[in-house]
PDB file of C-alpha atoms in Angstrom:
ATOM      1  CA  MET A   1     -13.218 -19.682   4.952  1.00  0.00           C
ATOM      2  CA  ASP A   2     -14.510 -16.878   4.320  1.00  0.00           C
ATOM      3  CA  SER A   3     -14.342 -13.778   1.160  1.00  0.00           C
ATOM      4  CA  ILE A   4     -11.083 -12.103   3.907  1.00  0.00           C
ATOM      5  CA  GLY A   5      -9.902 -15.307   4.704  1.00  0.00           C
ATOM      6  CA  LYS A   6      -9.667 -16.214   0.778  1.00  0.00           C
ATOM      7  CA  LYS A   7      -7.521 -13.233   0.013  1.00  0.00           C
ATOM      8  CA  ILE A   8      -4.861 -13.248   2.350  1.00  0.00           C
ATOM      9  CA  LYS A   9      -4.485 -17.027   0.946  1.00  0.00           C
ATOM     10  CA  VAL A  10      -4.169 -15.499  -2.353  1.00  0.00           C
ATOM     11  CA  VAL A  11      -1.285 -13.061  -1.161  1.00  0.00           C
ATOM     12  CA  ASN A  12       0.008 -15.646   0.673  1.00  0.00           C
ATOM     13  CA  GLU A  13      -0.048 -18.164  -2.597  1.00  0.00           C
ATOM     14  CA  VAL A  14       1.590 -15.367  -5.247  1.00  0.00           C
ATOM     15  CA  ALA A  15       4.095 -14.370  -1.532  1.00  0.00           C
ATOM     16  CA  THR A  16       5.036 -18.130  -2.266  1.00  0.00           C
ATOM     17  CA  ALA A  17       4.728 -18.673  -6.052  1.00  0.00           C
ATOM     18  CA  LEU A  18       7.014 -15.628  -6.431  1.00  0.00           C
ATOM     19  CA  GLY A  19       9.382 -17.145  -3.762  1.00  0.00           C
ATOM     20  CA  LEU A  20       8.836 -14.333  -0.905  1.00  0.00           C
ATOM     21  CA  THR A  21       9.639 -15.145   1.913  1.00  0.00           C
ATOM     22  CA  ASN A  22       9.913 -12.064   3.761  1.00  0.00           C
ATOM     23  CA  VAL A  23       5.538 -11.346   2.911  1.00  0.00           C
ATOM     24  CA  GLN A  24       3.228 -10.954   5.863  1.00  0.00           C
ATOM     25  CA  ALA A  25      -0.699 -10.633   5.414  1.00  0.00           C
ATOM     26  CA  HIS A  26      -2.758  -8.889   7.664  1.00  0.00           C
ATOM     27  CA  HIS A  27      -7.083  -7.923   7.696  1.00  0.00           C
ATOM     28  CA  LEU A  28      -6.636  -5.501  10.465  1.00  0.00           C
ATOM     29  CA  ARG A  29      -6.623  -2.409  11.559  1.00  0.00           C
ATOM     30  CA  ALA A  30      -3.473  -0.486  11.614  1.00  0.00           C
ATOM     31  CA  GLU A  31      -3.168   0.268  15.298  1.00  0.00           C
ATOM     32  CA  GLN A  32      -3.736  -3.475  15.553  1.00  0.00           C
ATOM     33  CA  VAL A  33      -0.664  -4.657  13.518  1.00  0.00           C
ATOM     34  CA  LYS A  34       2.122  -5.806  15.618  1.00  0.00           C
ATOM     35  CA  GLY A  35       5.795  -5.062  14.594  1.00  0.00           C
ATOM     36  CA  THR A  36       7.284  -3.081  12.436  1.00  0.00           C
ATOM     37  CA  PHE A  37       8.023  -3.290   8.080  1.00  0.00           C
ATOM     38  CA  ASP A  38       9.987  -2.265   5.411  1.00  0.00           C
ATOM     39  CA  PHE A  39       6.618  -1.814   3.419  1.00  0.00           C
ATOM     40  CA  VAL A  40       2.887  -0.844   4.362  1.00  0.00           C
ATOM     41  CA  ILE A  41       0.829  -2.106   1.452  1.00  0.00           C
ATOM     42  CA  SER A  42      -2.658  -1.468   1.054  1.00  0.00           C
ATOM     43  CA  ARG A  43      -6.139  -0.689  -0.839  1.00  0.00           C
ATOM     44  CA  ALA A  44      -7.490   2.672  -0.601  1.00  0.00           C
ATOM     45  CA  VAL A  45      -9.487   2.889   3.088  1.00  0.00           C
ATOM     46  CA  THR A  46      -9.501   6.626   3.776  1.00  0.00           C
ATOM     47  CA  ALA A  47      -7.049   9.898   2.569  1.00  0.00           C
ATOM     48  CA  MET A  48      -3.412   9.245   2.062  1.00  0.00           C
ATOM     49  CA  PRO A  49      -2.209  11.755   4.737  1.00  0.00           C
ATOM     50  CA  VAL A  50      -5.120   9.803   7.677  1.00  0.00           C
ATOM     51  CA  PHE A  51      -3.244   6.479   6.182  1.00  0.00           C
ATOM     52  CA  VAL A  52       0.019   8.077   6.224  1.00  0.00           C
ATOM     53  CA  GLU A  53      -0.877   9.054  10.087  1.00  0.00           C
ATOM     54  CA  TRP A  54      -1.808   5.164  10.853  1.00  0.00           C
ATOM     55  CA  VAL A  55       1.159   3.662   9.445  1.00  0.00           C
ATOM     56  CA  LYS A  56       4.314   5.729  10.196  1.00  0.00           C
ATOM     57  CA  THR A  57       5.283   3.897  13.172  1.00  0.00           C
ATOM     58  CA  LYS A  58       5.094   0.784  11.382  1.00  0.00           C
ATOM     59  CA  ILE A  59       7.626   1.275   8.804  1.00  0.00           C
ATOM     60  CA  LYS A  60      11.467   0.753   9.786  1.00  0.00           C
ATOM     61  CA  LYS A  61      13.585   3.545   8.791  1.00  0.00           C
ATOM     62  CA  GLY A  62      15.684   3.041   6.304  1.00  0.00           C
ATOM     63  CA  ARG A  63      16.212   1.005   2.771  1.00  0.00           C
ATOM     64  CA  ALA A  64      14.976  -2.638   1.700  1.00  0.00           C
ATOM     65  CA  SER A  65      17.219  -4.327  -0.298  1.00  0.00           C
ATOM     66  CA  ASP A  66      15.946  -3.272  -4.429  1.00  0.00           C
ATOM     67  CA  GLY A  67      17.329   0.470  -3.210  1.00  0.00           C
ATOM     68  CA  PHE A  68      13.788   1.931  -2.481  1.00  0.00           C
ATOM     69  CA  SER A  69      13.578   3.540   1.051  1.00  0.00           C
ATOM     70  CA  ASN A  70      11.112   2.459   3.135  1.00  0.00           C
ATOM     71  CA  GLY A  71       7.879   3.365   2.859  1.00  0.00           C
ATOM     72  CA  ILE A  72       3.714   2.644   1.642  1.00  0.00           C
ATOM     73  CA  LEU A  73       2.379   1.652  -1.145  1.00  0.00           C
ATOM     74  CA  TYR A  74      -1.278   2.592  -1.554  1.00  0.00           C
ATOM     75  CA  LEU A  75      -3.895   1.598  -4.109  1.00  0.00           C
ATOM     76  CA  LYS A  76      -6.086   4.478  -4.922  1.00  0.00           C
ATOM     77  CA  GLY A  77      -7.811   5.789  -7.644  1.00  0.00           C
ATOM     78  CA  GLY A  78      -9.671   9.117  -8.792  1.00  0.00           C
ATOM     79  CA  ASP A  79      -8.242  12.308  -8.695  1.00  0.00           C
ATOM     80  CA  LEU A  80      -5.672  12.687  -5.851  1.00  0.00           C
ATOM     81  CA  THR A  81      -4.407  16.266  -6.411  1.00  0.00           C
ATOM     82  CA  GLU A  82      -5.640  18.102  -3.296  1.00  0.00           C
ATOM     83  CA  GLU A  83      -5.101  14.454  -0.690  1.00  0.00           C
ATOM     84  CA  LEU A  84      -1.477  14.560  -2.179  1.00  0.00           C
ATOM     85  CA  VAL A  85      -1.165  18.098  -1.318  1.00  0.00           C
ATOM     86  CA  GLU A  86      -2.416  17.495   1.548  1.00  0.00           C
ATOM     87  CA  LEU A  87       0.128  15.258   2.553  1.00  0.00           C
ATOM     88  CA  GLY A  88       2.991  17.310   1.924  1.00  0.00           C
ATOM     89  CA  LYS A  89       5.425  14.765   2.013  1.00  0.00           C
ATOM     90  CA  LYS A  90       7.492  13.479  -1.242  1.00  0.00           C
ATOM     91  CA  HIS A  91       6.024  11.093  -3.075  1.00  0.00           C
ATOM     92  CA  LYS A  92       5.609   9.554  -6.825  1.00  0.00           C
ATOM     93  CA  VAL A  93       2.350   8.365  -8.256  1.00  0.00           C
ATOM     94  CA  PHE A  94       2.497   5.210 -11.032  1.00  0.00           C
ATOM     95  CA  GLU A  95      -0.552   5.076 -13.003  1.00  0.00           C
ATOM     96  CA  LEU A  96      -1.724   1.697 -13.370  1.00  0.00           C
ATOM     97  CA  SER A  97      -3.590   2.700 -16.775  1.00  0.00           C
ATOM     98  CA  SER A  98       0.203   2.735 -18.156  1.00  0.00           C
ATOM     99  CA  LEU A  99       0.698  -1.275 -17.775  1.00  0.00           C
ATOM    100  CA  PHE A 100      -2.798  -2.739 -17.739  1.00  0.00           C
ATOM    101  CA  LYS A 101      -5.647  -2.169 -20.306  1.00  0.00           C
ATOM    102  CA  GLU A 102      -8.669  -3.268 -18.848  1.00  0.00           C
ATOM    103  CA  GLU A 103     -11.481  -0.250 -17.587  1.00  0.00           C
ATOM    104  CA  PHE A 104     -11.058  -0.905 -14.085  1.00  0.00           C
ATOM    105  CA  PHE A 105      -7.729   0.401 -13.800  1.00  0.00           C
ATOM    106  CA  GLU A 106      -8.192   3.655 -15.906  1.00  0.00           C
ATOM    107  CA  SER A 107      -8.672   6.175 -12.366  1.00  0.00           C
ATOM    108  CA  LYS A 108      -6.333   3.300 -10.636  1.00  0.00           C
ATOM    109  CA  LYS A 109      -3.290   4.476  -9.355  1.00  0.00           C
ATOM    110  CA  VAL A 110      -0.367   3.057  -6.881  1.00  0.00           C
ATOM    111  CA  VAL A 111       0.823   6.106  -4.724  1.00  0.00           C
ATOM    112  CA  TYR A 112       4.515   5.303  -2.916  1.00  0.00           C
ATOM    113  CA  VAL A 113       5.530   7.259  -0.371  1.00  0.00           C
ATOM    114  CA  PRO A 114       8.770   6.966   1.450  1.00  0.00           C
ATOM    115  CA  MET A 115       8.701   7.269   4.846  1.00  0.00           C
TER     116      MET A 115
END
């Protein structure tokens, strides 16, 4: 199994361990993904405004059962100020350094963009 296959297996195993039955792991270009979803979750692959354009048609309208509006959760590092201004959409930034003390997480964030 290649490294991508291993990563997808890990995502699936975590979902199973958490009892999540509605999780699908894909390693594809956004335009190749079929269907619509409550959330699109990704690591940074491009600037936020570009990514939002790629996936906005993949997100169902409405709210997930947890009360959050359906949307995007995007793992990204560095200074996002300019990118988020360009985005021009409501968003919330979660600083991972407040949850994890390892050096890797010092500049990492999860950006939530409700759609």
